[in-house]
C-alpha cells in the first residue's frame, strides 16, 4: 500500500520542515501557516525524530487533554486528594509569573519537560494571558478548563507551600533516603515544582526525577529557561541528542512550534509590517530595554548603541560622522543622489520609551548616509511601563517580539528575556548590548555578537546532583557555556 504523498516543497516551508501539524483550520489561526512568509528561511531544520515525537505528543494530548474521558478520570483522582497508583495520563500544569518573555521561556521549558517525561502540558491562563496565543495542539486545548479543581494558583503555589517538592521532602512526605521506594498511591494528589530564579526545588537529580515521575499531576512555576538544565542530566542526554542534534536551535524550534499569535495579535503584526517594514531591503531590529533596577541614563544608553553600531557596522553610517575632508566630499556626492543607491533600510526600534527612536530618527532626518541609502526608523509603541496584568499591553508586546523576529539583524539588550524571544523565533544570533556594572558606569565593549541562537538560562541552580560543591556548572558538558550577558548563566551551543 502506498503511503501518503510526500509534502509538496511549499508545504515543507509552510509547515517549517514538518515542525507544524497540517491538521489545523487555517483561518482560526492565520499566523501559524503565514509567519514563514515574513522571515528568511531558517538555517535550522527540525530532526525527523523531533517531528515524530511532536506528532506522538499531539496524539497523546488529544487522548488525555480537556474533554477526553481520561482527563475527567484524572481530574477525579486530583479531587480525591490522593495520587492514583495507575493513571492513563500524567500532566504538567504550567502557571505564569513575571513578564511575557519570562513566561514564554518557562512555558517552552515546561513543554520540553512534558515531552521528555511523557506528560501532557496544560496552561493555567489568567485573563491577561487570554487572547495572546492560538491553541498549539490540534483537536484539543492546552488551557485548563474553568471547572478545574485548583483555582487559587497565586495563593497555593508559593515558596513555603507544603505542596512544593522540597518542602514535601523536608517534611518526610516523600520519605527520606532512597526516594525510589515511595509507592505512588501514598503520595498527595499533586506536587508543585518551584523553579523560580531562587530554585526552591533543586529537583534536577535523578533520584528526585524518579519520585516526581510517580505524581500524575505536577504544577510548575518558573520564570527561567530551565530547558537548558536537562542537558546537564545524564538521564536525558540520549533523547535530547536525538530531538535536537543542533543544540543551539532548541528554543527556536520549540518556540516556532508552540507560540502562534492569535488572529488579533497577528492583525497588529501584519498591518504594521505591511505599512512600515515590507518595502525595506534590509531590516534592523533594535530592542532597547531599560530595566527599573538598572536605570541607565538615556545619554549613556544611546552612546552605547552608537558605539555598538560603529564597532559592528550595524546601523547605516551617516555622512556627518566622517570628519576627513576627502570623505566628506565623497559622501556629499553620494548624498546628492548621484550614488544611485536606492537601498532602503528600516530600523525597527522597540522600547518602553520613545527617546531612542526619536533621537535615531532625527539623526537620519537631518543627515545623509555615507552610501546614499535611505533609512526609515519606526517604533510601534512606547508603553512607558510594564503592565503584565493588561491584556492589550501583552498583545502589543507579543506583536513587537514577532516584528523584531522578522528583522535581518537584531540588536538586543543584555538579560532581557523579551529580546531572547525575538532572536530565538528568528533563529538569528543577536548583537547584545552589554550591561554596565552600575547605571552610570561605562561598558566596553558596548556589545558582543552572541555565539548562539539559544536564550540564556540566567539562574542555573547553585548545586547539581553528583557534582562537587563549587564546580563550575557552565563547564560540565562541552556544549554549554556561560552567557555573554550574564556570567553565571548557561547557554547551549
Ligand atoms: P524582560 O523583563 O526584558 O526580561 O522581558 P519580559 O517580557 O519578561 O518583561 C518585560 C515586559 O515589559 C514585556 O513583556 C512587556 O510587557 C513590557 N515591555 C518591555 N519592553 C517592551 C517593548 O519594547 N515593547 C512593548 N510593547 N512592551 C515592552
JSON list of C-alpha atoms and ligand atoms in Angstrom, two decimals, residues 98-103 287-289 291 350-352 379 381 383 385-388 393-394 396-398 400-401 415-419 458, ligand 1:
[
{"chain": "A", "resi": 98, "resn": "UNK", "atom": "CA", "xyz": [6.65, 37.74, 35.61]},
{"chain": "A", "resi": 99, "resn": "UNK", "atom": "CA", "xyz": [6.76, 39.32, 32.15]},
{"chain": "A", "resi": 100, "resn": "UNK", "atom": "CA", "xyz": [5.78, 37.80, 28.83]},
{"chain": "A", "resi": 101, "resn": "UNK", "atom": "CA", "xyz": [9.35, 36.94, 27.83]},
{"chain": "A", "resi": 102, "resn": "UNK", "atom": "CA", "xyz": [9.93, 35.07, 31.09]},
{"chain": "A", "resi": 103, "resn": "UNK", "atom": "CA", "xyz": [6.61, 33.34, 30.63]},
{"chain": "A", "resi": 287, "resn": "UNK", "atom": "CA", "xyz": [15.46, 46.37, 21.23]},
{"chain": "A", "resi": 288, "resn": "UNK", "atom": "CA", "xyz": [16.23, 48.83, 23.98]},
{"chain": "A", "resi": 289, "resn": "UNK", "atom": "CA", "xyz": [15.22, 47.60, 27.40]},
{"chain": "A", "resi": 291, "resn": "UNK", "atom": "CA", "xyz": [15.30, 47.90, 33.49]},
{"chain": "A", "resi": 350, "resn": "UNK", "atom": "CA", "xyz": [11.20, 48.57, 20.34]},
{"chain": "A", "resi": 351, "resn": "UNK", "atom": "CA", "xyz": [11.31, 50.11, 23.75]},
{"chain": "A", "resi": 352, "resn": "UNK", "atom": "CA", "xyz": [9.02, 51.20, 26.53]},
{"chain": "A", "resi": 379, "resn": "UNK", "atom": "CA", "xyz": [8.73, 52.27, 16.72]},
{"chain": "A", "resi": 381, "resn": "UNK", "atom": "CA", "xyz": [4.56, 51.64, 20.70]},
{"chain": "A", "resi": 383, "resn": "UNK", "atom": "CA", "xyz": [4.11, 51.98, 26.72]},
{"chain": "A", "resi": 385, "resn": "UNK", "atom": "CA", "xyz": [5.93, 50.93, 31.87]},
{"chain": "A", "resi": 386, "resn": "UNK", "atom": "CA", "xyz": [5.50, 47.20, 32.08]},
{"chain": "A", "resi": 387, "resn": "UNK", "atom": "CA", "xyz": [1.84, 46.25, 32.66]},
{"chain": "A", "resi": 388, "resn": "UNK", "atom": "CA", "xyz": [1.84, 42.48, 32.58]},
{"chain": "A", "resi": 393, "resn": "UNK", "atom": "CA", "xyz": [-0.37, 45.61, 26.62]},
{"chain": "A", "resi": 394, "resn": "UNK", "atom": "CA", "xyz": [0.73, 41.96, 26.37]},
{"chain": "A", "resi": 396, "resn": "UNK", "atom": "CA", "xyz": [1.39, 44.63, 21.75]},
{"chain": "A", "resi": 397, "resn": "UNK", "atom": "CA", "xyz": [4.45, 43.16, 23.46]},
{"chain": "A", "resi": 398, "resn": "UNK", "atom": "CA", "xyz": [3.96, 39.87, 21.62]},
{"chain": "A", "resi": 400, "resn": "UNK", "atom": "CA", "xyz": [6.67, 43.52, 18.82]},
{"chain": "A", "resi": 401, "resn": "UNK", "atom": "CA", "xyz": [8.60, 40.36, 19.66]},
{"chain": "A", "resi": 415, "resn": "UNK", "atom": "CA", "xyz": [19.46, 39.92, 30.13]},
{"chain": "A", "resi": 416, "resn": "UNK", "atom": "CA", "xyz": [16.16, 40.88, 28.55]},
{"chain": "A", "resi": 417, "resn": "UNK", "atom": "CA", "xyz": [14.02, 37.80, 28.01]},
{"chain": "A", "resi": 418, "resn": "UNK", "atom": "CA", "xyz": [11.88, 39.90, 25.61]},
{"chain": "A", "resi": 419, "resn": "UNK", "atom": "CA", "xyz": [14.95, 40.09, 23.37]},
{"chain": "A", "resi": 458, "resn": "UNK", "atom": "CA", "xyz": [20.07, 33.25, 33.67]},
{"chain": "B", "resi": 1, "resn": "LIG", "atom": "P1", "xyz": [12.38, 41.31, 30.35]},
{"chain": "B", "resi": 1, "resn": "LIG", "atom": "O1", "xyz": [11.87, 41.93, 31.61]},
{"chain": "B", "resi": 1, "resn": "LIG", "atom": "O2", "xyz": [13.08, 42.28, 29.45]},
{"chain": "B", "resi": 1, "resn": "LIG", "atom": "O3", "xyz": [13.19, 40.08, 30.63]},
{"chain": "B", "resi": 1, "resn": "LIG", "atom": "O4", "xyz": [11.13, 40.83, 29.46]},
{"chain": "B", "resi": 1, "resn": "LIG", "atom": "P2", "xyz": [9.67, 40.39, 29.86]},
{"chain": "B", "resi": 1, "resn": "LIG", "atom": "O5", "xyz": [8.93, 40.23, 28.57]},
{"chain": "B", "resi": 1, "resn": "LIG", "atom": "O6", "xyz": [9.67, 39.22, 30.77]},
{"chain": "B", "resi": 1, "resn": "LIG", "atom": "O7", "xyz": [9.04, 41.60, 30.67]},
{"chain": "B", "resi": 1, "resn": "LIG", "atom": "C1", "xyz": [9.07, 42.89, 30.16]},
{"chain": "B", "resi": 1, "resn": "LIG", "atom": "C2", "xyz": [7.66, 43.36, 29.81]},
{"chain": "B", "resi": 1, "resn": "LIG", "atom": "O8", "xyz": [7.67, 44.78, 29.71]},
{"chain": "B", "resi": 1, "resn": "LIG", "atom": "C3", "xyz": [7.20, 42.86, 28.46]},
{"chain": "B", "resi": 1, "resn": "LIG", "atom": "O9", "xyz": [6.58, 41.61, 28.50]},
{"chain": "B", "resi": 1, "resn": "LIG", "atom": "C4", "xyz": [6.23, 43.97, 28.08]},
{"chain": "B", "resi": 1, "resn": "LIG", "atom": "O10", "xyz": [5.06, 43.82, 28.82]},
{"chain": "B", "resi": 1, "resn": "LIG", "atom": "C5", "xyz": [6.97, 45.20, 28.57]},
{"chain": "B", "resi": 1, "resn": "LIG", "atom": "N1", "xyz": [7.95, 45.65, 27.57]},
{"chain": "B", "resi": 1, "resn": "LIG", "atom": "C6", "xyz": [9.30, 45.72, 27.71]},
{"chain": "B", "resi": 1, "resn": "LIG", "atom": "N2", "xyz": [9.88, 46.20, 26.58]},
{"chain": "B", "resi": 1, "resn": "LIG", "atom": "C7", "xyz": [8.87, 46.42, 25.71]},
{"chain": "B", "resi": 1, "resn": "LIG", "atom": "C8", "xyz": [8.83, 46.88, 24.35]},
{"chain": "B", "resi": 1, "resn": "LIG", "atom": "O11", "xyz": [9.83, 47.19, 23.73]},
{"chain": "B", "resi": 1, "resn": "LIG", "atom": "N3", "xyz": [7.61, 46.94, 23.76]},
{"chain": "B", "resi": 1, "resn": "LIG", "atom": "C9", "xyz": [6.47, 46.59, 24.43]},
{"chain": "B", "resi": 1, "resn": "LIG", "atom": "N4", "xyz": [5.29, 46.68, 23.79]},
{"chain": "B", "resi": 1, "resn": "LIG", "atom": "N5", "xyz": [6.47, 46.16, 25.70]},
{"chain": "B", "resi": 1, "resn": "LIG", "atom": "C10", "xyz": [7.65, 46.06, 26.33]}
]
